[in-house]
Short mmCIF file of C-alpha atoms in Angstrom, two decimals:
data_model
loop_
_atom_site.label_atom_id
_atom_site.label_comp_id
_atom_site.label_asym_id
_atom_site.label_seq_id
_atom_site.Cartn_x
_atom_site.Cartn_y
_atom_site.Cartn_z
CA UNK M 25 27.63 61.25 -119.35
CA UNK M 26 29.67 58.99 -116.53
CA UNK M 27 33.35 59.79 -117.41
CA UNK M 28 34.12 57.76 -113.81
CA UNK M 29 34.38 54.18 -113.82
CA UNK M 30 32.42 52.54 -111.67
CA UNK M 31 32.38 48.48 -109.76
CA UNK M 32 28.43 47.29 -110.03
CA UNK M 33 27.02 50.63 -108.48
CA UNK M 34 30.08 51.71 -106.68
CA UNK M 35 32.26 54.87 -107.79
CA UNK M 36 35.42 53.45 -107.69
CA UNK M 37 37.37 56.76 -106.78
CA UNK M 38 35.08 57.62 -104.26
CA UNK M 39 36.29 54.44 -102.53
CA UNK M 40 39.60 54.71 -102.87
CA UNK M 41 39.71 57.94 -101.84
CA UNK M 42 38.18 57.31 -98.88
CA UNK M 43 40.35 54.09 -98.31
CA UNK M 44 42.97 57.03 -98.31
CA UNK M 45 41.40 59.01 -95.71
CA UNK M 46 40.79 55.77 -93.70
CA UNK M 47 44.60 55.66 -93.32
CA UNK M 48 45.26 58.96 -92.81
CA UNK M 49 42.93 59.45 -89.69
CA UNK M 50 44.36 56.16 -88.36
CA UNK M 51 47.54 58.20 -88.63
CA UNK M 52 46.47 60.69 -86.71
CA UNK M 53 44.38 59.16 -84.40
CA UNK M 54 47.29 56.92 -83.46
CA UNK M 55 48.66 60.16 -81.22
CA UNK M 56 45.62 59.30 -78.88
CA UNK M 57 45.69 55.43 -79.32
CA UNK M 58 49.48 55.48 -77.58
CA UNK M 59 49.61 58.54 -75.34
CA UNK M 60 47.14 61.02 -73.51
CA UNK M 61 46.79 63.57 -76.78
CA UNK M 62 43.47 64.84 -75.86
CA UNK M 63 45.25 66.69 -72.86
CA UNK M 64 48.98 67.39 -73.79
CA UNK M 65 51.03 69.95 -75.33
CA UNK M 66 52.19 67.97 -78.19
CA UNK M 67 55.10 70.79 -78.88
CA UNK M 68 56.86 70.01 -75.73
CA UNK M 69 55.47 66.25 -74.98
CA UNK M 70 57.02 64.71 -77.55
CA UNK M 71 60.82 66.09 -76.78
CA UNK M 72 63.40 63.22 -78.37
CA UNK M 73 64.90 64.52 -81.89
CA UNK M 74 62.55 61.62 -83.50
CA UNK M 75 59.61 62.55 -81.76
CA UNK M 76 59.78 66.06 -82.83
CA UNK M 77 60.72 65.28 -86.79
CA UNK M 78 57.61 62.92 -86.67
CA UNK M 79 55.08 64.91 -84.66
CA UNK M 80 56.23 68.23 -87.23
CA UNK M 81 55.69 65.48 -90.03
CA UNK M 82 51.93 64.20 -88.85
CA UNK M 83 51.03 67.56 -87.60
CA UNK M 84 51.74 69.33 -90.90
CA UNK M 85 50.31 66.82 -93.47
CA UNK M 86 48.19 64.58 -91.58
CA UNK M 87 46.61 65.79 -88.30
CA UNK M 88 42.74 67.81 -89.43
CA UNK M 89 43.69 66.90 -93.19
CA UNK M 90 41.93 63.39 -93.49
CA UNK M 91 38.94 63.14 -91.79
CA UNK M 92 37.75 66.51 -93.53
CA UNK M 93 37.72 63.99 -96.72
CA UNK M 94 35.87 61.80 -94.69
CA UNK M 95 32.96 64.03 -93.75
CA UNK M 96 32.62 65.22 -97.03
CA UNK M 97 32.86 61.44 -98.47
CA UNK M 98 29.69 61.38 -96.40
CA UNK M 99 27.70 63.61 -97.19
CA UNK M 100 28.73 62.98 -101.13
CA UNK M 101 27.21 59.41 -100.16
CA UNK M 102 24.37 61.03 -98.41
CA UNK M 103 23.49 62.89 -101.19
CA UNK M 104 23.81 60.01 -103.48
CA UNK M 105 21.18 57.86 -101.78
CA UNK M 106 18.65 61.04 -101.72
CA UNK M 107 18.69 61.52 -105.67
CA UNK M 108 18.28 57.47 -105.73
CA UNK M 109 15.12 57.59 -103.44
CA UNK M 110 13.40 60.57 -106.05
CA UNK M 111 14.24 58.89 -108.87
CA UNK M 112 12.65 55.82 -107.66
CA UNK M 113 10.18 57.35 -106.15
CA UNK M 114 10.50 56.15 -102.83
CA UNK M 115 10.61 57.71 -98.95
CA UNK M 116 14.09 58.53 -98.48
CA UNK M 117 13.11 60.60 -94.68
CA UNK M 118 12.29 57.02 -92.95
CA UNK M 119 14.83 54.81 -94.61
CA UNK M 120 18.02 57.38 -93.60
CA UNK M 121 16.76 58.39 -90.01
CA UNK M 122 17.18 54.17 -89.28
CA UNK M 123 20.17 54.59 -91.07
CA UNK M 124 21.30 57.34 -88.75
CA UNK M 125 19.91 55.69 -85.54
CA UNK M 126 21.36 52.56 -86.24
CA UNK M 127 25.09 54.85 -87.04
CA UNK M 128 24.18 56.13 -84.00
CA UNK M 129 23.91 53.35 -81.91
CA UNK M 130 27.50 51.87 -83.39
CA UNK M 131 29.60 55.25 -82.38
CA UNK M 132 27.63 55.19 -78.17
CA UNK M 133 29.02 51.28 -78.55
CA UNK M 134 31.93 52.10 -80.16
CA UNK M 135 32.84 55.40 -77.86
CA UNK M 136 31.72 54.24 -74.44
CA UNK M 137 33.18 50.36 -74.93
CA UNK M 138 35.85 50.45 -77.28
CA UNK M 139 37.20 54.30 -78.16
CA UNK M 140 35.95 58.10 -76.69
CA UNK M 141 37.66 59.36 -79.81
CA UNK M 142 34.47 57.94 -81.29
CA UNK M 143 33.51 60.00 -84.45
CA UNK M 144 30.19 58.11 -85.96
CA UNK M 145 28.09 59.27 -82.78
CA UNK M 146 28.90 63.12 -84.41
CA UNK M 147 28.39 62.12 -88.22
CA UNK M 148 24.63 60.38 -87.34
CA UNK M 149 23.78 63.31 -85.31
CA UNK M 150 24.78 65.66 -88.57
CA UNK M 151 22.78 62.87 -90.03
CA UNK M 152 19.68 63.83 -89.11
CA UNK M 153 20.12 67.51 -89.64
CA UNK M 154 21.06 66.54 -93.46
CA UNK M 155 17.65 65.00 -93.73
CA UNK M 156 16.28 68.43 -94.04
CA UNK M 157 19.11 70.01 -95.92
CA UNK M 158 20.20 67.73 -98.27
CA UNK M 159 16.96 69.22 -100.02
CA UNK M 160 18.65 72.69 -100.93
CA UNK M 161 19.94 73.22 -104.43
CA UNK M 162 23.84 72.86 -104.92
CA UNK M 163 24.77 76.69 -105.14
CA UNK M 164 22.98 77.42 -101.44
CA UNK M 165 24.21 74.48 -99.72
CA UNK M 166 27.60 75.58 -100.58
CA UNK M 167 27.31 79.07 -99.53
CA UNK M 168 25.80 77.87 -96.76
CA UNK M 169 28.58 75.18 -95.88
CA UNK M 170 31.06 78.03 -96.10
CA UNK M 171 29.30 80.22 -93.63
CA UNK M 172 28.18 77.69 -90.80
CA UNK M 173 32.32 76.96 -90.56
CA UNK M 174 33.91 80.38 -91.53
CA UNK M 175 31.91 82.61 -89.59
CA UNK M 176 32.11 80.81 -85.99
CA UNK M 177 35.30 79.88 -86.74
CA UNK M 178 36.98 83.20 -87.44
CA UNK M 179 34.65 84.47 -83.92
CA UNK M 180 36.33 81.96 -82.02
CA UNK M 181 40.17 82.02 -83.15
CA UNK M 182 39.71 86.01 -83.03
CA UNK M 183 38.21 85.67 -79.53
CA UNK M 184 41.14 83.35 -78.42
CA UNK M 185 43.75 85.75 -80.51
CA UNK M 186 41.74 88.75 -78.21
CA UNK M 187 42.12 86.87 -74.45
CA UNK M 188 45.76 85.54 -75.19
CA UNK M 189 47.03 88.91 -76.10
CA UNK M 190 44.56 89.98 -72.79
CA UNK M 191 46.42 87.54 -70.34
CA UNK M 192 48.84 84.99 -72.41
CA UNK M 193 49.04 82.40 -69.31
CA UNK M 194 45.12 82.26 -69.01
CA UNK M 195 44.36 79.81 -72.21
CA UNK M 196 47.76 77.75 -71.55
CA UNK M 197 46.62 76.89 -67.95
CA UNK M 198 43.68 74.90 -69.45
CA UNK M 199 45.43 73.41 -72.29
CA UNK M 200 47.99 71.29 -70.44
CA UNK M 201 45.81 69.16 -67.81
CA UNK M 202 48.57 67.21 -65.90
CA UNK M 203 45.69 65.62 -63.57
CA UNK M 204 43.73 64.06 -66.54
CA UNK M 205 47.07 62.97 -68.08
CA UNK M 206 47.77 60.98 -65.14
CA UNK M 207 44.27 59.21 -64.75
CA UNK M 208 44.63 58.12 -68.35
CA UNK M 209 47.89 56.53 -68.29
CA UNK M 210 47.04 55.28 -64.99
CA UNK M 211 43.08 54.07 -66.59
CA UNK M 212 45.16 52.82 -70.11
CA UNK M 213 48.24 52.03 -69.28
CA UNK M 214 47.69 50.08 -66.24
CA UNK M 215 44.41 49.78 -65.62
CA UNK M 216 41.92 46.26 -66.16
CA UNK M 217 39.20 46.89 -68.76
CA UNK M 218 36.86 47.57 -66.16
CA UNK M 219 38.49 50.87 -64.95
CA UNK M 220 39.71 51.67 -68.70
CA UNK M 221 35.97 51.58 -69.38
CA UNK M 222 34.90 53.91 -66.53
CA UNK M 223 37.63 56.70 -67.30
CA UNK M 224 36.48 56.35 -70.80
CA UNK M 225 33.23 57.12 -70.24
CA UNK M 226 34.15 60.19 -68.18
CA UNK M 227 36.37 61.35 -71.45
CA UNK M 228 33.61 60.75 -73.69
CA UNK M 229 31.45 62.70 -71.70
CA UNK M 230 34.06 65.38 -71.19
CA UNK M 231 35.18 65.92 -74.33
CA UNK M 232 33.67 63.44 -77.25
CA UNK M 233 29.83 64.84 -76.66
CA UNK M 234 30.80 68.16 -76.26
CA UNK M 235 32.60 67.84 -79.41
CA UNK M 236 29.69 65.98 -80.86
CA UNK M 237 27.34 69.25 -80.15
CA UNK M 238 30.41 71.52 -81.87
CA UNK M 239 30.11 69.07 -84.52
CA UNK M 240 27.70 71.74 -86.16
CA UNK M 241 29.79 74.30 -86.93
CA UNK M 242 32.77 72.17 -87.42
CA UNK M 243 31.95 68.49 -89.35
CA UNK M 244 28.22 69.55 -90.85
CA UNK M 245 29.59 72.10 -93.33
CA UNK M 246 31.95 69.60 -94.40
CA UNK M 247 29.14 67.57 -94.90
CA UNK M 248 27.25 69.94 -96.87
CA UNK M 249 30.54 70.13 -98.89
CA UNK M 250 30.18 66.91 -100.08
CA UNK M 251 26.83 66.70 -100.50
CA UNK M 252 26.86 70.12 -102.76
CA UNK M 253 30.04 68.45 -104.95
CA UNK M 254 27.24 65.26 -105.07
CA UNK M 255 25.15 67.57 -106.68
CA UNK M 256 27.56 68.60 -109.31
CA UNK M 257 28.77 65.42 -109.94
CA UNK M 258 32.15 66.06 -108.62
CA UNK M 259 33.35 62.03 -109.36
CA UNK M 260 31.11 61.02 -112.17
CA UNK M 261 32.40 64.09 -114.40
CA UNK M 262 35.95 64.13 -112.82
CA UNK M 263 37.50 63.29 -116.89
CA UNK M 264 35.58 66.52 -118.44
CA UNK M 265 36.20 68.52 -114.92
CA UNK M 266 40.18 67.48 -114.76
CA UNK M 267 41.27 71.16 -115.48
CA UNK M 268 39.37 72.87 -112.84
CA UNK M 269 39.88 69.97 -109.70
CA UNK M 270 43.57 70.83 -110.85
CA UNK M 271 43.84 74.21 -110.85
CA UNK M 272 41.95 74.17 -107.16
CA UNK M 273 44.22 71.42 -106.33
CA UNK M 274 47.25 73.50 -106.46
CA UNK M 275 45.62 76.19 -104.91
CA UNK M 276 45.00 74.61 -102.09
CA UNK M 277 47.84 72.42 -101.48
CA UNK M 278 50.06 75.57 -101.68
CA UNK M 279 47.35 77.13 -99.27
CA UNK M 280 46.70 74.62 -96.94
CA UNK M 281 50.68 73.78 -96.29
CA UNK M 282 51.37 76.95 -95.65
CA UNK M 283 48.98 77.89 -93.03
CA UNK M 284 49.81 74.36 -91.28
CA UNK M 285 53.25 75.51 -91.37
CA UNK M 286 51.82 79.10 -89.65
CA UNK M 287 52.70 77.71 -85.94
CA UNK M 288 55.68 76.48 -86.93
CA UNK M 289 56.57 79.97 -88.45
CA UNK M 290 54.76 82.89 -86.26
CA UNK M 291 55.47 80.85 -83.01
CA UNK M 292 53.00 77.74 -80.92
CA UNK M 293 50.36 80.71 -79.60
CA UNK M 294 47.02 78.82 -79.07
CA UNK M 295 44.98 80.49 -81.23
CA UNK M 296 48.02 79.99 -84.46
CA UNK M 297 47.54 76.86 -83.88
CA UNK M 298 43.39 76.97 -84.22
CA UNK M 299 43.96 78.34 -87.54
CA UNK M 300 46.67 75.37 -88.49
CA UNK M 301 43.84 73.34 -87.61
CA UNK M 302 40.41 74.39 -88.27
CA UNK M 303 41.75 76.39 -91.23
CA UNK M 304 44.25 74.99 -92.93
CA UNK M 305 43.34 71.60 -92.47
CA UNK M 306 40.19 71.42 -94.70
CA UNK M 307 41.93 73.34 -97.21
CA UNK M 308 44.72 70.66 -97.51
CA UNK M 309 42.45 67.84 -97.08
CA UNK M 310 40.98 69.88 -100.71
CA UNK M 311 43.99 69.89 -102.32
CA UNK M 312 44.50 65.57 -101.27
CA UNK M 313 41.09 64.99 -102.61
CA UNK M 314 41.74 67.28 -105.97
CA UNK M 315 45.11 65.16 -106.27
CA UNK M 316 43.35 61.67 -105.81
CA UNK M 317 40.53 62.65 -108.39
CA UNK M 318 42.75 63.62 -110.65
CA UNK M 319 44.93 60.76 -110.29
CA UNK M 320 41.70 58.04 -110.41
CA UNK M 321 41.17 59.15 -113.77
CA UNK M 322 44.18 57.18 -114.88
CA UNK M 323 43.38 53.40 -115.46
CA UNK M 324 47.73 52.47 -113.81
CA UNK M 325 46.18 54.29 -110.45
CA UNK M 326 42.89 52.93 -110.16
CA UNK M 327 44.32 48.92 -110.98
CA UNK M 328 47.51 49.98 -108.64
CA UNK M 329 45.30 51.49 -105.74
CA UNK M 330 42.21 49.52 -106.17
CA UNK M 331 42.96 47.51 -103.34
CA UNK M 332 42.64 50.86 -101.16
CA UNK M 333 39.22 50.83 -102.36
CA UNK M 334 38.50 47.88 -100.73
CA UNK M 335 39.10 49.04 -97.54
CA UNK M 336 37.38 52.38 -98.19
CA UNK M 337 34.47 50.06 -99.49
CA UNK M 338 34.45 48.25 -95.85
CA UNK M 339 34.82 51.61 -93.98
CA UNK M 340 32.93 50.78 -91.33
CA UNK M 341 34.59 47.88 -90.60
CA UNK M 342 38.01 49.31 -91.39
CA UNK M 343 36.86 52.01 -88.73
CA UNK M 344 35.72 49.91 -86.34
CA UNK M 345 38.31 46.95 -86.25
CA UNK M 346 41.18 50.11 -86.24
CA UNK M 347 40.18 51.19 -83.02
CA UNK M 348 39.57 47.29 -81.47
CA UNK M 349 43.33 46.77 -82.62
CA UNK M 350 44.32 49.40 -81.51
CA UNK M 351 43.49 50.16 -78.50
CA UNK M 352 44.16 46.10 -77.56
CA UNK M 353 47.55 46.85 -78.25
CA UNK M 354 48.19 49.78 -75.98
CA UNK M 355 45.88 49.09 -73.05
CA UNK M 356 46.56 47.96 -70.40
CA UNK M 357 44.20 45.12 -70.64
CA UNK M 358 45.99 44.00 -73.87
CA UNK M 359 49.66 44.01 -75.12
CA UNK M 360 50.14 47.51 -72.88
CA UNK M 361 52.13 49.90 -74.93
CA UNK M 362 50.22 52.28 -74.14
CA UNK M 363 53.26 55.43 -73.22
CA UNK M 364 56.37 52.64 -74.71
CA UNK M 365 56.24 53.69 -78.31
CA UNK M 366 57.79 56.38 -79.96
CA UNK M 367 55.63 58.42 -82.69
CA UNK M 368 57.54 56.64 -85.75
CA UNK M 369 56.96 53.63 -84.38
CA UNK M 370 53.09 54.67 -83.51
CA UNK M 371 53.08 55.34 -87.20
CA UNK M 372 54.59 52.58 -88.33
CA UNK M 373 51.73 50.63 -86.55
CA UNK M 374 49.46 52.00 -87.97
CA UNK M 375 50.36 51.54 -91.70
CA UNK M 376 50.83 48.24 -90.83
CA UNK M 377 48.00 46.99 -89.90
CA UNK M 378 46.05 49.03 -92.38
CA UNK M 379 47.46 47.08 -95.12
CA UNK M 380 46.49 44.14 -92.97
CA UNK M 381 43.34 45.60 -93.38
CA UNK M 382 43.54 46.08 -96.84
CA UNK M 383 44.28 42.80 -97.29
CA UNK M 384 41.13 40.92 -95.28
CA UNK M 385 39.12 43.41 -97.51
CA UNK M 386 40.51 42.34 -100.84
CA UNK M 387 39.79 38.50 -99.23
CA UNK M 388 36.67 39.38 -97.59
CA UNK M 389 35.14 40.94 -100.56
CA UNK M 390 36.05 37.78 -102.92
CA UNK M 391 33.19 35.54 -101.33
CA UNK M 392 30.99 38.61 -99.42
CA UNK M 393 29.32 42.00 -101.54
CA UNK M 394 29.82 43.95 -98.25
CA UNK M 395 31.81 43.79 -94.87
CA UNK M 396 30.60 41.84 -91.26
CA UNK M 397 29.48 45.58 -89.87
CA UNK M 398 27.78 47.05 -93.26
CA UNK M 399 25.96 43.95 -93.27
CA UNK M 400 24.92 44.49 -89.74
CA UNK M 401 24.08 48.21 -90.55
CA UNK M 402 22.38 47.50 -93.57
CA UNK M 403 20.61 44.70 -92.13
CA UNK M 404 19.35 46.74 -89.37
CA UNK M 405 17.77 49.04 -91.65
CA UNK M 406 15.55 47.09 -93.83
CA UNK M 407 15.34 44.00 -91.79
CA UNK M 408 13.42 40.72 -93.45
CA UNK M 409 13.00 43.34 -96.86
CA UNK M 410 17.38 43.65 -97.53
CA UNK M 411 17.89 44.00 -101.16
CA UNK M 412 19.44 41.44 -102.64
CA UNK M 413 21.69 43.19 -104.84
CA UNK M 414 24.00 45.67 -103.86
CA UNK M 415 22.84 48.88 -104.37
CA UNK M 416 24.77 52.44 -104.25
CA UNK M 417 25.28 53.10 -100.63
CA UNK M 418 28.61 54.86 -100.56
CA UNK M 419 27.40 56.96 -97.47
CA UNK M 420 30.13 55.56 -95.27
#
C-alpha cells in the first residue's frame, strides 16, 4: 500500500526533505565559503560575542547533521532506480555506472573550477561501489552500514583519545595551519581567478581527494543507510510506520544533541570533538529526518513546505548554483567578502539566497519537468534514447 503521497513519480517527502538538507549544508558550508575553515580552530577563530553564539549555534545543530541526510537521500534514490530496473527487466549495471561517471565528471568540474569543498566527486565514487551492494538484502546492508562507520570510527577517535593523552600538543600542532590560512585568504580574498584556481587545486588535492578515499568508511555507510530504509519502504509506508520513526526520532534527537554538546561540556580536546562530529552528527541528522517524515505525513506541511521540495527536486542545480554564488561573492575575483562577514551575517546569506533558490525552482519547474543540470545529467546518460516522461530518479 503507498500511504506517501507522491507528484507524477516523485515522493514528495523525499524531496522536501532533501530541500531541507540542501539548506542546511549550505549552512554549514558557508564557514568555508567566507573564511579559511578547512585549516582553523573554529573555537578560538571566531572570538567576537556574536561569532561565538553563532558558531556554538551552527556547530551544535547544523555542522555533520545535514549532509548525513543527504547521503542517505542518495542511496534511498539509488536503491529506488535498482528495484525499477528488475521490475522492468532492464540492465541497471550500465545505465548507473554513466550515471556515476557523468556525477563524476560534474564534482572534478565543480571542485577544481568552482569549489574544493566539492562533495559529488565522493558520492559517484561510493557510486560505483553501490553497484555491487545495492544487491544485498535490507537486514545485511544495514548491519553492514553500521560496521563499515562504527568500527573505524571508534579505532580512530580511540587512537586520537590514546596520542593526545600521549603528548597533548602533538595533534594541536597540525590542526591549526597558520601557513595555509594565509595562502587562502591571500588565493580568495585577493587573488584573480587564475591564482584562486591554482590554490584550489592544491586544496582539493590536499584535502578534498583524500577525503574522497575516506569517503568509505565515512559517506558509504550512510549510503547503505538509505538504500537499506529504500528497501523497507521507509517514505512510502511513513503513515502505518509513524509510531516507530517517532519513537527513534526522540531517541535520537535527545542523543545526537547531547553528544554535539560533549565538547562544549568535557572541554575542545581533538578527539571530543571527533565524536561531536562523526558521532553525533548522523545521529541528529536521524532524529531531523524522523521529524520531517513524520511531519510530511500531514497534508498543512507538505502544501506549506512544498516549495522546499522544489529545490530538493533541482538538487543538483541547487548544489551547484550554491557554490557559483557563493563563492562569487567572497572571492576575490567577485564582490570579495571573503574574511568581511561575520558568521550571522554568513548565515544570513545563505538563507537568503536559498529561498532565492527556492523560488527559480518553483518558476523553473512551471514550464520545465527537471532543472538546466539534471537535464544535462540525464541527458548525458541516455543520449538520443531520453525518456520522455519523467521517470523516478530521486537519486540526487
Amino acid at each position: 500500500m503507498n500511504a506517501t503521497p507522491t507528484i507524477g513519480n516523485r515522493i514528495e517527502s523525499l524531496d522536501i526533505l532533501r530541500g531541507f538538507a540542501l539548506l542546511g549544508i549550505f549552512i554549514a558550508n558557508m564557514l568555508t565559503f567566507h573564511s579559511p575553515y578547512f585549516y582553523i580552530d573554529p573555537h578560538s577563530y571566531f572570538s567576537t560575542p556574536s561569532d561565538v553564539a553563532s558558531y556554538k549555534l551552527i556547530n551544535l545543530f547544523v555542522e555533520a547533521s545535514f549532509y548525513p541526510i543527504f547521503a542517505m537521500m542518495f542511496g534511498y534514490g539509488l536503491n529506488m532506480q535498482y528495484e525499477k530496473a528488475i521490475a522492468n527487466g532492464t540492465s541497471y549495471v550500465p545505465m548507473m555506472a554513466r550515471r556515476m561517471a557523468i556525477l563524476m565528471g560534474f564534482g572534478l568540474i565543480h571542485a577544481l573550477f568552482i569549489w574544493s569543498g566539492d562533495v559529488l566527486f565522493t558520492y559517484a565514487l561510493m557510486g560505483f561501489i553501490m553497484l555491487a551492494v545495492v544487491r544485498v538484502p535490507k537486514r545485511w546492508l544495514l548491519w553492514i552500514a553500521l560496521i563499515v562507520y562504527l568500527l573505524p570510527t571508534f579505532l580512530f577517535i580511540g587512537g586520537v583519545y590514546l596520542l593526545t593523552k600521549h603528548d597533548p600538543n602533538k595533534l594541536m600542532e597540525g590542526f591549526v595551519d597558520i601557513q595555509r590560512i594565509e595562502l587562502a585568504i591571500t588565493a580568495y580574498a585577493h587573488g584573480t581567478y587564475g591564482e584562486a584556481l591554482v590554490f584550489r587545486i592544491s586544496e582539493w588535492l590536499f584535502i578534498g581527494l583524500t577525503n574522497s578515499f575516506i569517503g568509505i568508511f565515512m559517506v558509504l555507510p550512510l549510503i547503505m543507510l538509505g538504500a537499506a530504509f529504500s528497501k523497507w519502504k521507509l517514505f512510502e509506508r511513513a503513515a502505518v510506520l509513524k509510531g516507530r520513526i517517532a519513537v527513534v526520532g526522540i531517541i535520537t534527537l535527545a542523543a545526537g544533541i547531547f553528544i554535539k554538546s560533549w565538547p562544549y561540556i568535557d572541554g575542545y580536546e581533538f578527539y571530543n570533538r571527533l565524536i561531536q562530529q562523526l558521532i553525533g552528527g548522523p545521529i541528529l541528522a536521524i532524529g531531523y529526518a524522523c521529524v520531517i517524515i513524520l511531519l510530511c505525513t500531514l497534508p498543512i506541511f507538505r502544501t506549506i513546505f512544498r516549495p522546499i521540495g522544489k529545490a530538493g527536486r533541482l538538487s543538483l542545480t541547487t548544489y551547484l548554483m550554491q557554490s557559483i554564488i557563493a563563492t562569487f561573492l567572497f572571492y576575490g575575483y567577485g564582490f570579495g567578502l571573503y574574511g568581511k562577514v561575520d558568521l550571522e551575517t554568513g548565515t544570513m546569506i545563505a538563507v537568503g539566497i536559498f529561498a532565492i533558490q527556492v523560488i527559480f525552482a518553483e518558476l523553473w519547474l512551471l514550464k520545465f519537468r527537471m532543472g538546466p543540470f539534471e537535464w544535462l545529467w540525464r541527458k548525458g546518460v541516455y543520449g538520443k534514447n531520453m525518456p520522455k516522461k519523467e521517470e523516478k530518479e530521486q537519486a540526487l
